[in-house]
Amino acid sequence: MAVALLALVAGTELAVGPVAAAPRAADGVDGVWRVDGYGTVLSIADGQLQEYQTTAVSCLRGDTARRTGQVGGAVSYAGGDATVYRVRPAAGGASATLHFDGSVGDRGLRRLPALPAGCARTAPTGALATFDVFWETFEENYPFFAAKKIDWQEVRDRYRPRVHDGMPDAELFALLRELVLPLYDAHVTVDAGDTGRFGQSRPGTTPPGPGLDLSAQRFVEQHDLAGMRLRTFANGRIGYADLPDRTGYLRISGFGGYDATSPAYARNSAVLDQTLSQVITPGLRGLVLDLRVNGGGSDALALQVAERLTDRPYVAYAKRARNDPADPGRHTRPQAVRVRPSPDRFRYTGPVAVLTGGETYSAGETLTQALMGRPARTVRIGQNTQGVFSDVLERVLPNGWTFGLPNEEYLTPSGGKTFDGAGIPPDIRTGNFLEEIAEGSDDSAFARALAEMRHHAK
């Protein structure tokens, strides 16, 4: 899930424009709100929610959503990209919580008297303004400069003199790309439309995509299943096969896109629920969960899988976001994310072998992390995951381009460790899956997983 939130300059007050309209007495959500962390202000009035993406040097309009209803104390708004915002005001009206369908946590809102004054001004659209907003957004939100030994101020000093209004779009795009290339962060993207697009993965890994996914599925069917075809579900994103000794093989290539007719989270969740009911059934004695080519998606859908694999609740991880543009060490309060056993469904509590690799991305990694706390036996086999966990903060630039970056950390319940960058290591390290596909050799992780299941069954 991607959200834009407000970053204030430390030690200063917001400049304010005209007095904001009074909140609606009926639900208490109308008005102007700052989201804790994330660099966003929301203006809500007359049934419309307007997002403003802010930094110390900019305020740009983001998503627009229309009110769709109210359930209990939460008022819902739907954006044009199927994003659903749910705003729940607290008693007293000075604060509220914001939830996005498909997210596993809430964001805090604090009421402002009015929009920042800069939001009423027309923003310059030249190359210099575009560079400044791009650099400043990373400066105020990116959590990993220190861990990656990047001096971001030095980067600005080196590149900004090369920027001038009127420079060709191709040169500006190449320069922005050069800025972020050393981060080697798969959650950093730049979309410059016809000029170009940028995205990357950790060195030595390959971004998941339909072609790689199909190659991996065919390899598994040929080398691991002796030519047997997987039963496919959820618009082809999930595959399943019954293995000997009542072991199941469950392959998930992403957490979303399950319904070809609707991108809505609720519909995807329903399809996943139906799929899991067909493959996780009584009599299962072992489960091989293959996440080796998984492009990520919704963390909430990923947790839905974990909920079928436990009969006891536990904490999966905690989330926090950068919350002070002037201090990279300050964050929002860590919010615990829990796995709760799925209600009124068969829950499998036997051994699980989770197959991972460098092509296990984002929500595939958060599921892997959630299963680390699973009460029953769980073993990770393969290689390190990609190392990107945060929701993607989607931003617009003054010239109309868009980009994305992470601003959150996913912490282990004990010790507060993150796996960003290096990824989650396996318990048992085996060969490189993509190399095995290319060579047509044996699937070492799959073979080891079956051995682990058989050993536990004795």
XYZ file of C-alpha atoms in Angstrom:
458
model
C 0.000 0.000 0.000
C 1.368 3.433 -0.768
C 0.564 6.662 1.007
C 1.871 10.228 1.026
C 2.224 12.033 4.360
C 3.372 15.415 5.773
C 6.954 16.186 6.790
C 7.371 19.351 8.854
C 10.590 21.246 9.294
C 11.761 20.657 12.846
C 11.434 23.629 15.151
C 9.070 25.591 12.903
C 5.333 26.054 12.736
C 3.162 25.515 9.708
C 2.258 28.634 7.835
C -1.502 28.719 7.510
C -3.876 30.064 4.950
C -7.529 30.943 5.414
C -9.381 29.414 8.313
C -10.521 25.877 7.482
C -14.163 24.923 7.352
C -15.568 23.589 10.598
C -15.813 19.811 10.913
C -19.140 18.260 10.037
C -21.069 17.627 13.187
C -22.396 14.369 11.777
C -19.096 12.520 11.627
C -16.306 14.883 12.772
C -13.979 14.167 9.832
C -14.241 17.379 7.815
C -11.254 19.683 8.150
C -7.504 19.553 7.596
C -5.362 16.755 9.020
C -1.648 16.041 9.221
C -0.616 12.390 9.137
C 2.101 11.397 11.619
C 5.149 10.618 9.493
C 4.837 10.035 5.738
C 4.727 13.699 4.596
C 1.003 14.191 3.855
C -1.818 16.590 4.684
C -5.432 15.611 4.047
C -8.198 18.113 3.407
C -11.717 16.711 3.838
C -14.818 18.715 2.930
C -18.127 18.291 1.104
C -17.723 14.553 0.651
C -14.246 14.775 -0.862
C -10.826 13.868 0.506
C -7.854 15.635 -1.087
C -4.291 14.519 -0.409
C -1.410 17.033 -0.367
C 2.155 15.742 -0.526
C 4.417 18.093 1.402
C 8.080 18.726 2.096
C 9.952 21.753 3.396
C 10.098 23.060 -0.190
C 6.810 21.905 -1.708
C 3.128 21.125 -1.425
C 1.684 19.155 -4.358
C -1.782 17.724 -4.858
C -1.957 13.959 -4.693
C -4.878 11.544 -4.733
C -8.515 12.644 -4.643
C -11.175 10.386 -3.126
C -14.947 10.587 -2.802
C -16.954 9.668 0.261
C -18.594 6.262 -0.110
C -20.166 5.628 3.273
C -19.827 5.258 7.008
C -19.579 2.110 9.093
C -19.576 2.629 12.817
C -17.377 5.621 13.509
C -15.236 5.280 10.366
C -15.972 7.288 7.202
C -14.755 5.725 3.961
C -13.466 7.420 0.799
C -12.591 5.731 -2.513
C -9.810 7.007 -4.779
C -9.527 6.610 -8.510
C -6.949 3.811 -8.208
C -9.249 1.675 -5.987
C -7.525 2.940 -2.817
C -9.997 3.028 0.076
C -9.330 5.501 2.902
C -11.100 4.990 6.240
C -10.991 7.925 8.667
C -12.053 7.399 12.295
C -12.086 10.532 14.502
C -11.213 10.206 18.178
C -13.168 11.684 21.035
C -12.659 15.441 21.216
C -12.048 15.817 17.469
C -8.358 16.822 17.661
C -7.038 13.493 16.414
C -8.120 10.565 14.274
C -6.814 7.381 12.693
C -6.421 6.638 9.001
C -6.607 3.137 7.593
C -6.111 1.913 4.027
C -7.762 -1.297 2.882
C -4.971 -3.802 2.372
C -2.703 -2.232 4.984
C -1.850 -3.975 8.260
C -1.666 -0.845 10.414
C -3.222 2.547 11.039
C -1.778 6.044 10.756
C -2.309 8.829 13.227
C -3.994 12.075 12.181
C -3.783 15.421 13.983
C -6.082 18.266 13.133
C -4.632 21.488 11.693
C -6.348 24.884 11.616
C -5.868 25.123 7.840
C -3.794 23.947 4.905
C -0.150 25.031 4.803
C 0.080 28.327 2.897
C 2.287 26.735 0.256
C -0.554 24.441 -0.809
C -2.427 27.445 -2.229
C 0.482 28.588 -4.427
C 1.178 27.422 -7.952
C 4.327 25.325 -7.856
C 7.122 25.883 -10.391
C 7.438 22.985 -12.827
C 10.991 23.336 -14.119
C 13.919 20.983 -13.729
C 15.307 22.752 -10.637
C 12.009 22.506 -8.760
C 11.667 18.878 -9.815
C 15.161 18.048 -8.573
C 14.608 19.861 -5.275
C 11.323 18.067 -4.512
C 12.858 14.707 -5.432
C 15.959 15.214 -3.264
C 14.031 16.736 -0.344
C 11.481 13.910 -0.271
C 14.258 11.371 0.198
C 16.001 13.649 2.716
C 12.885 13.810 4.892
C 11.580 10.248 4.539
C 14.177 7.647 3.497
C 15.279 5.599 6.560
C 18.348 3.786 5.275
C 20.998 6.329 4.260
C 23.191 5.566 7.280
C 22.883 1.794 6.882
C 23.847 2.107 3.206
C 26.635 4.610 3.954
C 25.168 7.267 1.650
C 25.874 10.947 2.385
C 22.708 12.411 0.870
C 23.779 16.019 1.397
C 26.976 15.339 -0.528
C 24.862 13.820 -3.295
C 22.893 17.064 -3.551
C 26.016 19.188 -3.596
C 27.443 17.085 -6.398
C 24.394 16.856 -8.656
C 22.347 20.029 -8.219
C 24.863 22.271 -10.082
C 24.226 20.100 -13.144
C 20.497 20.923 -13.137
C 19.039 23.896 -15.003
C 15.565 24.802 -16.186
C 15.075 23.957 -19.817
C 17.398 20.944 -19.771
C 16.109 18.003 -21.860
C 13.810 15.589 -20.054
C 16.099 12.696 -20.947
C 19.022 14.374 -19.164
C 16.965 15.165 -16.061
C 15.643 11.598 -15.877
C 19.170 10.196 -16.249
C 20.374 12.462 -13.451
C 17.563 11.441 -11.049
C 18.271 7.827 -11.858
C 21.954 8.356 -11.106
C 21.042 9.887 -7.736
C 19.244 6.799 -6.441
C 21.039 4.000 -8.265
C 23.572 3.473 -5.397
C 20.694 2.723 -3.001
C 20.029 -0.626 -4.722
C 16.518 -0.489 -3.288
C 13.727 -2.311 -5.128
C 11.158 0.017 -3.552
C 12.751 3.074 -5.190
C 11.194 3.808 -8.582
C 10.944 6.709 -11.033
C 8.252 6.937 -13.711
C 8.977 9.661 -16.261
C 6.319 8.537 -18.725
C 7.566 8.367 -22.294
C 11.002 9.574 -21.157
C 11.757 6.436 -19.189
C 11.165 4.315 -16.105
C 13.595 3.247 -13.406
C 13.502 0.348 -10.984
C 16.099 -2.102 -9.787
C 16.764 -4.988 -7.452
C 19.582 -5.982 -5.145
C 22.723 -6.946 -7.133
C 22.633 -10.596 -8.093
C 18.839 -10.814 -8.106
C 16.141 -10.390 -10.758
C 12.878 -8.417 -10.394
C 9.902 -10.821 -10.490
C 7.651 -10.574 -13.512
C 5.253 -12.704 -15.565
C 8.034 -14.255 -17.649
C 10.131 -15.304 -14.655
C 7.027 -16.513 -12.837
C 6.045 -18.757 -15.745
C 9.575 -20.132 -16.045
C 9.632 -20.955 -12.337
C 6.242 -22.675 -12.476
C 7.237 -24.811 -15.466
C 10.527 -25.747 -13.795
C 8.727 -26.870 -10.636
C 6.200 -28.895 -12.617
C 8.900 -30.617 -14.649
C 11.625 -31.164 -12.047
C 9.727 -31.388 -8.758
C 6.300 -32.708 -9.751
C 7.406 -35.181 -12.458
C 5.387 -33.387 -15.113
C 2.227 -32.987 -13.052
C 0.550 -29.599 -13.595
C -0.211 -27.373 -10.636
C -3.831 -26.637 -9.845
C -4.026 -22.883 -10.268
C -6.208 -20.397 -8.437
C -6.617 -16.656 -7.975
C -6.101 -15.582 -11.579
C -3.059 -17.835 -11.841
C -1.206 -16.194 -8.925
C -1.468 -19.294 -6.698
C -0.628 -22.906 -7.528
C -1.078 -26.077 -5.487
C -0.204 -29.771 -5.708
C -0.629 -32.765 -3.407
C 2.705 -34.452 -2.774
C 3.364 -37.925 -1.333
C 3.028 -38.517 2.409
C 0.096 -36.067 2.597
C 2.394 -33.078 2.089
C 1.058 -30.057 0.222
C 2.992 -27.755 -2.113
C 1.641 -24.178 -2.193
C 3.213 -21.675 -4.576
C 2.256 -17.973 -4.297
C 3.657 -15.497 -6.835
C 2.134 -12.334 -5.367
C -0.410 -10.867 -2.980
C -2.864 -9.153 -5.278
C -4.285 -9.420 -8.774
C -6.412 -12.387 -7.726
C -9.552 -11.122 -9.451
C -9.228 -10.062 -13.084
C -12.384 -7.940 -12.818
C -11.613 -5.926 -9.682
C -8.468 -4.545 -7.992
C -10.395 -3.902 -4.747
C -8.786 -5.344 -1.637
C -12.060 -6.817 -0.349
C -12.546 -8.836 -3.527
C -8.932 -10.058 -3.544
C -9.279 -11.083 0.091
C -12.429 -13.078 -0.675
C -10.738 -14.911 -3.554
C -7.721 -15.731 -1.363
C -9.998 -17.018 1.399
C -11.805 -19.298 -1.047
C -8.487 -20.549 -2.434
C -6.993 -21.341 0.961
C -10.144 -23.249 1.927
C -9.603 -25.526 -1.067
C -5.930 -26.280 -0.490
C -5.395 -26.179 3.289
C -7.576 -29.068 4.377
C -7.754 -31.734 7.103
C -5.291 -34.573 6.603
C -2.401 -32.314 5.619
C 0.759 -33.472 7.394
C 3.325 -31.111 5.887
C 3.326 -27.943 3.793
C 5.960 -26.551 1.418
C 5.227 -22.847 0.912
C 7.109 -21.572 -2.137
C 7.690 -17.795 -2.159
C 10.856 -17.823 -4.276
C 9.371 -15.788 -7.135
C 6.958 -13.471 -5.374
C 6.533 -9.838 -6.393
C 4.817 -8.757 -3.171
C 1.583 -6.789 -2.881
C -0.744 -6.424 0.084
C 0.668 -7.207 3.529
C -2.874 -7.855 4.744
C -3.321 -10.605 2.149
C 0.031 -12.063 3.195
C -1.089 -12.146 6.833
C -4.270 -13.896 5.703
C -2.077 -16.855 4.751
C -0.314 -16.825 8.127
C -3.704 -16.821 9.859
C -4.476 -20.227 8.292
C -1.241 -21.668 9.684
C -1.735 -21.162 13.420
C -4.272 -21.838 16.151
C -2.688 -19.324 18.528
C -2.319 -15.550 18.140
C 1.142 -13.996 18.117
C 2.979 -10.828 17.089
C 4.336 -10.965 13.540
C 6.364 -7.740 13.586
C 6.076 -4.048 14.431
C 5.979 -1.147 11.965
C 7.318 2.359 12.375
C 7.922 5.267 9.999
C 10.290 8.210 9.932
C 8.581 11.078 11.701
C 10.989 14.038 11.729
C 12.493 15.399 8.510
C 15.426 16.869 10.410
C 16.222 13.755 12.466
C 16.494 10.336 10.764
C 16.530 8.710 14.206
C 12.993 9.762 15.119
C 10.064 7.526 14.220
C 6.406 7.028 14.874
C 5.594 4.744 17.799
C 6.094 1.108 16.680
C 2.740 -0.491 15.929
C 2.501 -4.221 16.604
C 1.036 -6.313 13.791
C -0.562 -9.524 15.015
C -1.414 -12.842 13.431
C -4.822 -13.999 14.637
C -6.060 -17.507 13.859
C -8.546 -17.533 11.011
C -12.082 -17.856 12.451
C -14.385 -20.728 11.518
C -11.932 -22.337 9.115
C -9.615 -25.330 9.244
C -6.244 -24.136 10.513
C -3.112 -26.099 9.718
C -0.657 -26.359 12.629
C 1.821 -28.903 11.290
C 5.348 -28.311 9.963
C 5.922 -25.720 7.225
C 8.962 -25.301 4.978
C 9.146 -21.794 3.490
C 11.195 -21.509 0.290
C 12.739 -18.057 -0.251
C 15.282 -16.316 -2.435
C 16.399 -12.967 -3.793
C 13.212 -12.807 -5.867
C 11.047 -12.923 -2.710
C 9.893 -9.305 -2.500
C 7.991 -7.047 -0.112
C 4.772 -8.759 1.051
C 6.441 -12.097 0.288
C 9.049 -11.031 2.825
C 6.578 -9.756 5.385
C 4.837 -13.159 5.257
C 8.229 -14.823 5.709
C 8.880 -12.556 8.695
C 5.410 -13.235 10.125
C 6.010 -16.982 9.959
C 9.239 -16.647 11.969
C 7.059 -16.269 15.075
C 4.708 -19.130 14.186
C 4.234 -21.382 17.249
C 4.528 -24.617 15.204
C 7.653 -25.850 13.445
C 8.648 -23.585 10.551
C 11.917 -23.769 8.624
C 13.165 -21.337 5.971
C 15.065 -22.900 3.078
C 16.845 -21.304 0.126
C 18.571 -17.922 0.089
C 18.115 -14.416 1.518
C 14.990 -12.537 0.501
C 15.249 -9.256 -1.444
C 15.332 -6.945 1.606
C 12.456 -4.478 0.995
C 9.572 -4.402 3.471
C 8.112 -0.902 3.711
C 4.956 0.284 2.040
C 5.927 2.397 -0.971
C 5.440 6.130 -0.468
C 4.129 7.231 -3.859
C 4.936 10.835 -4.791
C 4.326 13.259 -7.629
C 6.884 15.700 -9.024
C 6.240 19.287 -10.179
C 6.752 18.319 -13.838
C 4.148 15.536 -13.638
C 6.504 12.579 -13.200
C 5.991 10.196 -10.282
C 8.330 8.238 -8.037
C 8.270 5.926 -5.051
C 10.410 5.272 -2.000
C 10.184 3.412 1.319
C 9.849 5.273 4.631
C 9.085 2.495 7.133
C 10.913 -0.184 9.079
C 9.491 -3.622 9.952
C 10.921 -4.646 13.310
C 11.260 -8.084 14.866
C 9.067 -8.440 17.999
C 12.108 -9.029 20.175
C 15.183 -6.910 19.659
C 13.691 -4.519 17.116
C 15.874 -5.821 14.278
C 15.151 -5.070 10.611
C 16.072 -7.133 7.566
C 16.119 -4.250 5.105
C 18.919 -4.390 2.579
C 20.292 -7.862 3.238
C 16.906 -9.618 3.440
C 15.775 -12.442 5.725
C 18.357 -15.237 5.793
C 17.285 -18.889 5.502
C 17.695 -21.442 8.257
C 19.052 -23.837 5.628
C 20.963 -22.356 2.686
C 20.694 -24.114 -0.659
C 21.507 -23.327 -4.288
C 20.418 -20.318 -6.314
C 16.957 -21.097 -7.715
C 17.344 -19.006 -10.876
C 20.684 -20.616 -11.648
C 19.101 -24.046 -11.207
C 16.311 -23.046 -13.623
C 18.860 -21.827 -16.183
C 20.973 -24.984 -15.868
C 18.025 -27.381 -15.722
C 19.527 -28.956 -12.613
C 17.791 -30.339 -9.539
C 15.765 -28.039 -7.307
C 17.916 -28.139 -4.166
C 15.557 -26.153 -1.918
C 12.534 -28.252 -2.850
C 14.434 -31.489 -2.223
C 15.622 -30.267 1.168
C 12.090 -29.184 2.083
C 10.736 -32.688 1.385
C 13.537 -34.181 3.462
C 12.634 -31.870 6.348
C 8.948 -32.825 6.106
C 9.773 -36.534 6.102
C 12.148 -36.169 9.024
C 9.529 -34.382 11.085
C 6.887 -36.998 10.236
C 8.978 -39.821 11.751
